[in-house]
Amino acid sequence: MPLKAFRGPKVWLWRWRRNPLKRRADVLEAWVVLGVWLLTVLAGVSAGLVAARSVEHGLARERAAWRPVVARLVARAPGSPPAHRHASSGDRVWAKVRWTVADRSAHAGQVRVEPGSRAGTPVTVWTDPQGRLVGRPTSLAEAAFRGTLVGCLVGLSAAAVPFVGGLALRGRLERRRMDAWDTEWARLGPQWGRTV
């Protein structure tokens, strides 16, 4: 026989239906469940949206501020040139380059280049407004993906706080209800065997 036959049909919002057997603890638990779900959704969505926007705005500021600059190799890069024209990034080596930024100040740093590149070879590098080396800024699609990923992780973490708190509160209410049932059973249980 299916289990549903024993439980009866599922009733939506059963916690708020009128019932002469409903106790004050049942009403309190119903409101706790509703409050916890609302807080969980609200905290998760709002924290996730704030985090996603923050990440996307930060990456947009980088895209606006970072600029490509042509740098030149100071000396020949270590290693021998690759046999084929297009070396993969795994075949690249570190070499020192110099570049000049808009205010005419000279800068130097280490970047990865093809092995065996000659001194003076042009290399495109990305710099911040102070002329320091930075990585290539993220594209709009990469920024949206990163923002979404961070937003989801932050949202789930924020939603876990009220959810776990609600579980703990419901567990405490359940223990109180069981203690009250034990007390009632101790008082009324011995009377069941008596005849009137």
XYZ file of N, CA and C in Angstrom:
588
model
N 0.860 -1.185 0.000
C 0.000 0.000 0.000
C 0.896 1.235 0.000
N 0.609 2.238 -0.825
C 1.478 3.417 -0.880
C 1.423 4.199 0.430
N 2.538 4.866 0.698
C 2.667 5.656 1.919
C 1.685 6.818 1.947
N 1.334 7.359 0.795
C 0.427 8.503 0.728
C -0.946 8.159 1.306
N -1.347 6.889 1.213
C -2.644 6.472 1.754
C -2.682 6.656 3.271
N -1.542 6.523 3.937
C -1.497 6.698 5.378
C -1.469 8.173 5.771
N -0.793 8.986 4.976
C -0.640 10.397 5.323
C -1.811 11.244 4.881
N -2.517 10.852 3.893
C -3.590 11.673 3.365
C -3.049 12.661 2.345
N -3.938 13.444 1.751
C -3.477 14.387 0.724
C -2.663 15.519 1.350
N -1.733 16.039 0.564
C -0.895 17.152 1.032
C -1.715 18.436 0.976
N -1.706 19.164 2.069
C -2.489 20.389 2.160
C -1.530 21.567 2.252
N -1.685 22.522 1.338
C -0.838 23.704 1.350
C -1.241 24.600 2.512
N -0.265 25.257 3.091
C -0.465 26.191 4.200
C -1.174 25.537 5.381
N -0.874 24.266 5.618
C -1.534 23.546 6.705
C -1.213 24.143 8.061
N -0.074 24.816 8.177
C 0.297 25.385 9.469
C -0.647 26.512 9.888
N -1.348 27.151 8.949
C -2.210 28.281 9.278
C -3.705 27.913 9.252
N -4.022 26.657 9.010
C -5.430 26.250 8.996
C -5.972 26.151 10.417
N -7.252 26.392 10.552
C -7.890 26.256 11.871
C -7.922 24.777 12.251
N -7.594 24.531 13.517
C -7.586 23.170 14.002
C -7.707 23.226 15.526
N -8.695 22.551 16.099
C -8.861 22.618 17.559
C -7.695 21.986 18.321
N -6.920 21.148 17.660
C -5.785 20.509 18.332
C -4.496 21.319 18.211
N -4.545 22.407 17.472
C -3.337 23.214 17.276
C -2.998 23.941 18.570
N -1.728 23.853 18.939
C -1.267 24.518 20.152
C -0.554 25.814 19.817
N -0.280 26.585 20.859
C 0.440 27.844 20.661
C 1.824 27.592 20.062
N 2.469 26.493 20.465
C 3.792 26.143 19.933
C 3.722 25.880 18.431
N 2.614 25.304 17.952
C 2.452 25.048 16.515
C 2.340 26.355 15.734
N 1.604 27.313 16.300
C 1.466 28.619 15.650
C 2.809 29.333 15.625
N 3.533 29.275 16.746
C 4.854 29.902 16.815
C 5.797 29.285 15.790
N 5.782 27.970 15.677
C 6.648 27.305 14.702
C 6.279 27.700 13.275
N 4.983 27.859 13.005
C 4.563 28.275 11.666
C 5.141 29.639 11.325
N 5.109 30.566 12.262
C 5.653 31.899 12.002
C 7.176 31.865 11.912
N 7.807 31.014 12.699
C 9.270 30.870 12.602
C 9.657 30.360 11.223
N 8.949 29.344 10.727
C 9.249 28.793 9.398
C 9.086 29.866 8.323
N 7.988 30.614 8.385
C 7.758 31.672 7.395
C 8.849 32.742 7.474
N 9.162 33.179 8.698
C 10.193 34.207 8.872
C 11.555 33.754 8.399
N 11.898 32.514 8.704
C 13.203 31.981 8.287
C 13.295 31.911 6.774
N 12.247 31.441 6.110
C 12.288 31.366 4.646
C 12.393 32.762 4.029
N 11.634 33.713 4.561
C 11.725 35.071 4.030
C 13.117 35.664 4.243
N 13.672 35.502 5.455
C 15.019 36.014 5.722
C 16.072 35.317 4.866
N 15.909 34.012 4.677
C 16.879 33.260 3.873
C 16.893 33.773 2.433
N 15.719 33.929 1.855
C 15.644 34.417 0.468
C 16.132 35.860 0.373
N 15.670 36.714 1.283
C 16.051 38.123 1.257
C 17.551 38.301 1.451
N 18.121 37.617 2.445
C 19.561 37.739 2.711
C 20.375 37.197 1.541
N 19.985 36.054 1.018
C 20.739 35.453 -0.081
C 20.713 36.292 -1.346
N 19.526 36.744 -1.721
C 19.395 37.526 -2.962
C 20.084 38.882 -2.827
N 19.831 39.582 -1.720
C 20.415 40.930 -1.594
C 21.935 40.873 -1.472
N 22.471 39.950 -0.672
C 23.927 39.845 -0.550
C 24.550 39.423 -1.875
N 23.913 38.495 -2.586
C 24.440 38.061 -3.879
C 24.455 39.179 -4.904
N 23.377 39.969 -4.959
C 23.327 41.084 -5.912
C 24.363 42.159 -5.581
N 24.507 42.484 -4.293
C 25.495 43.496 -3.889
C 26.907 43.025 -4.244
N 27.206 41.761 -3.950
C 28.545 41.240 -4.250
C 28.804 41.206 -5.754
N 27.821 40.772 -6.535
C 28.001 40.711 -7.991
C 28.228 42.098 -8.566
N 27.425 43.077 -8.133
C 27.615 44.451 -8.623
C 28.967 45.002 -8.227
N 29.391 44.726 -7.000
C 30.687 45.221 -6.527
C 31.830 44.666 -7.380
N 31.778 43.373 -7.662
C 32.827 42.761 -8.490
C 32.807 43.361 -9.893
N 31.619 43.477 -10.483
C 31.534 44.009 -11.843
C 31.978 45.465 -11.915
N 31.629 46.278 -10.898
C 32.073 47.682 -10.895
C 33.589 47.780 -10.742
N 34.165 46.935 -9.876
C 35.621 46.933 -9.708
C 36.338 46.562 -10.996
N 35.828 45.560 -11.683
C 36.452 45.150 -12.947
C 36.234 46.201 -14.040
N 35.101 46.897 -14.010
C 34.864 47.973 -14.980
C 35.840 49.130 -14.740
N 36.109 49.437 -13.465
C 37.101 50.493 -13.164
C 38.481 50.106 -13.689
N 38.836 48.832 -13.531
C 40.126 48.370 -14.066
C 40.160 48.512 -15.582
N 39.078 48.109 -16.262
C 39.045 48.224 -17.726
C 39.207 49.673 -18.163
N 38.603 50.595 -17.395
C 38.684 52.018 -17.763
C 40.066 52.600 -17.482
N 40.744 52.117 -16.434
C 42.012 52.731 -16.012
C 43.242 52.070 -16.616
N 43.218 50.782 -16.848
C 44.406 50.086 -17.338
C 44.556 50.291 -18.842
N 45.767 50.509 -19.262
C 46.051 50.796 -20.672
C 47.148 49.889 -21.220
N 47.038 49.507 -22.504
C 48.137 48.757 -23.117
C 49.269 49.710 -23.494
N 50.483 49.239 -23.293
C 51.674 50.025 -23.613
C 52.636 49.101 -24.351
N 53.349 49.652 -25.320
C 54.357 48.858 -26.016
C 55.664 48.978 -25.247
N 56.164 47.828 -24.785
C 57.452 47.769 -24.086
C 58.464 47.098 -25.016
N 59.737 47.268 -24.701
C 60.810 46.664 -25.518
C 61.696 45.804 -24.628
N 62.077 44.639 -25.174
C 62.984 43.759 -24.438
C 64.321 44.452 -24.228
N 64.847 44.364 -23.002
C 66.132 44.982 -22.670
C 67.272 44.147 -23.224
N 67.168 42.829 -23.125
C 68.217 41.923 -23.606
C 67.544 40.722 -24.269
N 68.344 39.929 -24.924
C 67.808 38.723 -25.572
C 67.184 37.816 -24.512
N 66.001 37.273 -24.825
C 65.311 36.377 -23.906
C 66.035 35.034 -23.840
N 66.069 34.402 -22.681
C 66.737 33.101 -22.576
C 66.049 32.046 -23.447
N 66.819 31.009 -23.792
C 66.281 29.910 -24.587
C 66.466 30.133 -26.066
N 66.058 29.124 -26.815
C 66.164 29.231 -28.264
C 64.781 29.439 -28.846
N 64.695 30.122 -29.991
C 63.382 30.373 -30.600
C 62.676 29.057 -30.912
N 61.344 29.060 -30.827
C 60.600 27.830 -31.138
C 60.721 27.477 -32.607
N 60.599 26.172 -32.885
C 60.706 25.701 -34.260
C 59.532 26.189 -35.091
N 58.367 26.279 -34.497
C 57.200 26.782 -35.243
C 56.934 28.224 -34.823
N 56.184 28.897 -35.606
C 55.979 30.347 -35.449
C 55.188 30.688 -34.184
N 54.153 29.920 -33.853
C 53.270 30.267 -32.731
C 53.563 29.370 -31.537
N 54.276 29.896 -30.562
C 54.566 29.129 -29.349
C 53.396 29.265 -28.394
N 53.128 28.210 -27.668
C 52.063 28.292 -26.665
C 52.566 29.046 -25.452
N 51.635 29.522 -24.596
C 52.036 30.303 -23.429
C 52.879 29.477 -22.470
N 52.788 28.134 -22.552
C 53.604 27.283 -21.692
C 55.064 27.327 -22.085
N 55.358 27.708 -23.333
C 56.741 27.770 -23.823
C 57.388 29.124 -23.544
N 56.688 30.044 -22.972
C 57.221 31.391 -22.771
C 58.172 31.440 -21.580
N 59.077 32.433 -21.610
C 60.074 32.621 -20.542
C 59.984 34.054 -20.027
N 60.507 34.267 -18.814
C 60.512 35.607 -18.225
C 61.675 36.410 -18.784
N 61.400 37.679 -19.108
C 62.453 38.571 -19.610
C 62.153 39.992 -19.144
N 63.207 40.800 -19.057
C 63.058 42.179 -18.600
C 62.705 43.078 -19.780
N 61.721 43.968 -19.537
C 61.308 44.929 -20.561
C 61.278 46.326 -19.951
N 61.343 47.326 -20.822
C 61.221 48.732 -20.400
C 60.118 49.381 -21.229
N 59.449 50.366 -20.609
C 58.412 51.113 -21.304
C 58.313 52.501 -20.708
N 57.688 53.381 -21.473
C 57.460 54.759 -21.042
C 55.960 55.009 -21.048
N 55.469 55.667 -19.989
C 54.039 55.952 -19.896
C 53.777 57.385 -20.355
N 52.531 57.808 -20.297
C 52.118 59.100 -20.848
C 52.861 60.285 -20.237
N 53.217 60.192 -18.934
C 53.926 61.327 -18.314
C 55.424 61.299 -18.591
N 55.856 60.450 -19.504
C 57.237 60.300 -19.962
C 58.154 59.642 -18.934
N 57.601 59.055 -17.893
C 58.446 58.354 -16.920
C 58.739 56.950 -17.430
N 59.969 56.502 -17.223
C 60.405 55.179 -17.685
C 60.157 54.147 -16.594
N 59.751 52.978 -17.008
C 59.485 51.877 -16.090
C 60.102 50.603 -16.650
N 60.352 49.635 -15.750
C 60.891 48.340 -16.158
C 60.206 47.253 -15.360
N 60.165 46.060 -15.926
C 59.556 44.933 -15.243
C 59.797 43.642 -15.996
N 59.337 42.555 -15.422
C 59.496 41.232 -16.008
C 58.169 40.782 -16.611
N 58.225 40.283 -17.852
C 57.042 39.726 -18.503
C 57.435 38.421 -19.193
N 56.437 37.659 -19.586
C 56.706 36.406 -20.292
C 56.714 36.673 -21.791
N 57.753 36.180 -22.450
C 57.914 36.366 -23.894
C 58.338 35.039 -24.511
N 58.356 35.013 -25.832
C 58.808 33.805 -26.520
C 60.304 33.622 -26.280
N 60.748 32.379 -26.085
C 62.187 32.140 -25.869
C 63.006 32.614 -27.069
N 64.170 33.154 -26.769
C 65.086 33.578 -27.818
C 64.718 34.883 -28.500
N 63.710 35.617 -27.998
C 63.351 36.910 -28.605
C 64.522 37.868 -28.465
N 64.766 38.663 -29.519
C 65.920 39.563 -29.544
C 65.678 40.812 -28.706
N 66.746 41.444 -28.281
C 66.657 42.716 -27.561
C 65.973 43.737 -28.470
N 65.112 44.554 -27.894
C 64.389 45.560 -28.660
C 63.079 45.078 -29.242
N 62.777 43.782 -29.102
C 61.516 43.248 -29.618
C 60.348 43.915 -28.887
N 59.344 44.408 -29.616
C 58.199 45.039 -28.942
C 57.285 43.994 -28.298
N 56.823 44.310 -27.109
C 55.917 43.449 -26.355
C 54.817 44.336 -25.783
N 53.568 43.955 -25.969
C 52.464 44.738 -25.400
C 52.258 44.321 -23.951
N 52.291 45.314 -23.054
C 52.037 45.080 -21.632
C 50.889 45.981 -21.197
N 50.249 45.638 -20.094
C 49.163 46.446 -19.536
C 49.670 47.123 -18.272
N 49.334 48.411 -18.131
C 49.777 49.164 -16.961
C 48.596 49.871 -16.296
N 48.764 50.131 -14.985
C 47.756 50.908 -14.261
C 48.083 52.399 -14.428
N 47.307 53.318 -13.865
C 47.573 54.750 -14.045
C 48.945 55.201 -13.530
N 49.548 54.457 -12.594
C 50.878 54.813 -12.084
C 51.999 54.214 -12.933
N 51.640 53.451 -13.962
C 52.637 52.870 -14.846
C 53.124 51.504 -14.406
N 52.547 50.929 -13.366
C 52.959 49.598 -12.899
C 52.339 48.520 -13.774
N 53.048 47.397 -13.904
C 52.546 46.273 -14.692
C 51.320 45.655 -14.025
N 50.332 45.353 -14.813
C 49.137 44.641 -14.355
C 48.783 43.604 -15.414
N 47.869 42.726 -15.096
C 47.403 41.740 -16.070
C 46.434 42.389 -17.051
N 46.124 41.664 -18.103
C 45.137 42.150 -19.061
C 43.800 42.269 -18.354
N 43.080 43.387 -18.518
C 41.779 43.518 -17.840
C 40.766 42.518 -18.394
N 39.788 42.204 -17.573
C 38.767 41.236 -17.984
C 37.836 41.851 -19.025
N 37.314 41.015 -19.879
C 36.324 41.473 -20.859
C 34.973 41.611 -20.151
N 34.001 42.185 -20.850
C 32.658 42.317 -20.268
C 32.072 40.955 -19.920
N 32.249 39.980 -20.801
C 31.710 38.640 -20.561
C 32.405 37.993 -19.363
N 33.734 38.130 -19.276
C 34.465 37.566 -18.141
C 34.044 38.241 -16.835
N 33.854 39.554 -16.873
C 33.433 40.283 -15.674
C 32.038 39.844 -15.237
N 31.138 39.654 -16.201
C 29.786 39.202 -15.860
C 29.823 37.801 -15.257
N 30.646 36.922 -15.817
C 30.767 35.567 -15.283
C 31.338 35.593 -13.875
N 32.409 36.360 -13.680
C 33.025 36.464 -12.358
C 32.062 37.049 -11.337
N 31.358 38.114 -11.732
C 30.390 38.733 -10.832
C 29.276 37.772 -10.457
N 28.785 37.017 -11.442
C 27.727 36.043 -11.178
C 28.218 34.943 -10.246
N 29.412 34.444 -10.489
C 29.967 33.383 -9.655
C 30.154 33.859 -8.214
N 30.774 35.025 -8.040
C 30.983 35.562 -6.693
C 29.637 35.869 -6.033
N 28.710 36.436 -6.799
C 27.389 36.736 -6.258
C 26.672 35.485 -5.774
N 26.750 34.407 -6.544
C 26.119 33.146 -6.127
C 26.751 32.602 -4.853
N 28.078 32.622 -4.787
C 28.755 32.103 -3.596
C 28.436 32.943 -2.362
N 28.473 34.266 -2.517
C 28.165 35.143 -1.383
C 26.695 34.998 -0.994
N 25.820 34.918 -1.984
C 24.394 34.760 -1.705
C 24.089 33.475 -0.951
N 24.702 32.370 -1.373
C 24.495 31.101 -0.671
C 25.032 31.168 0.756
N 26.191 31.787 0.921
C 26.766 31.912 2.263
C 25.880 32.772 3.155
N 25.386 33.883 2.621
C 24.525 34.763 3.412
C 23.191 34.093 3.729
N 22.656 33.328 2.798
C 21.388 32.645 3.030
C 21.530 31.527 4.054
N 22.724 30.966 4.165
C 22.933 29.869 5.119
C 22.786 30.339 6.560
N 23.093 31.603 6.838
C 23.049 32.093 8.224
C 21.630 32.043 8.790
N 20.623 32.694 8.177
C 19.282 32.580 8.757
C 18.706 31.168 8.645
N 19.095 30.430 7.615
C 18.578 29.077 7.459
C 19.041 28.181 8.605
N 20.337 28.229 8.910
C 20.874 27.412 10.003
C 20.316 27.889 11.344
N 20.202 29.219 11.507
C 19.593 29.749 12.725
C 18.153 29.278 12.894
N 17.410 29.243 11.803
C 16.035 28.764 11.843
C 15.955 27.285 12.191
N 16.875 26.488 11.640
C 16.898 25.068 11.992
C 17.168 24.875 13.479
N 18.100 25.657 14.015
C 18.412 25.557 15.446
C 17.203 25.960 16.289
N 16.517 27.033 15.878
C 15.340 27.484 16.620
C 14.212 26.458 16.553
N 14.009 25.877 15.380
C 12.972 24.839 15.256
C 13.314 23.608 16.071
N 14.590 23.263 16.135
C 15.012 22.139 16.981
C 14.722 22.407 18.447
N 14.965 23.640 18.871
C 14.672 23.998 20.263
C 13.169 23.953 20.535
N 12.373 24.477 19.606
C 10.920 24.403 19.757
C 10.434 22.947 19.798
N 11.038 22.109 18.984
C 10.665 20.692 18.957
C 10.986 20.026 20.291
N 12.157 20.345 20.876
C 12.504 19.784 22.184
C 11.518 20.243 23.255
N 11.135 21.531 23.209
C 10.153 22.036 24.175
C 8.812 21.329 24.003
N 8.405 21.078 22.760
C 7.144 20.398 22.501
C 7.200 18.964 23.014
N 8.315 18.289 22.796
C 8.460 16.914 23.288
C 8.444 16.877 24.819
N 9.095 17.851 25.454
C 9.068 17.918 26.921
C 7.643 18.138 27.420
N 6.872 19.002 26.746
C 5.478 19.239 27.142
C 4.651 17.981 26.949
N 4.875 17.227 25.873
C 4.152 15.975 25.656
C 4.507 14.959 26.745
N 5.789 14.899 27.115
C 6.197 13.977 28.182
C 5.490 14.323 29.489
N 5.393 15.604 29.779
C 4.719 16.039 31.001
C 3.234 15.658 30.958
N 2.573 15.910 29.815
C 1.160 15.555 29.672
C 0.957 14.042 29.749
N 1.857 13.302 29.134
C 1.724 11.847 29.154
C 1.889 11.315 30.575
N 2.840 11.870 31.312
C 3.041 11.449 32.696
C 1.796 11.744 33.535
N 1.086 12.806 33.236
C -0.110 13.181 33.999
C -1.346 12.381 33.558
N -1.528 12.202 32.229
C -2.747 11.572 31.722
C -2.604 10.087 31.403
N -1.394 9.620 31.132
C -1.183 8.230 30.731
C -1.729 7.215 31.736
N -1.469 7.376 33.039
C -1.976 6.388 34.002
C -3.500 6.337 34.065
N -4.201 7.386 33.623
C -5.664 7.406 33.699
C -6.317 6.589 32.588
N -5.586 6.220 31.562
C -6.170 5.506 30.430
C -6.638 4.104 30.813
N -6.014 3.509 31.768
C -6.388 2.156 32.132
C -7.595 2.071 33.057
N -8.048 3.175 33.588
C -9.177 3.181 34.515
C -10.491 3.088 33.763
N -11.468 2.484 34.403
C -12.825 2.460 33.848
C -13.671 3.462 34.608
N -14.599 4.051 33.905
C -15.441 5.081 34.526
C -16.709 4.455 35.029
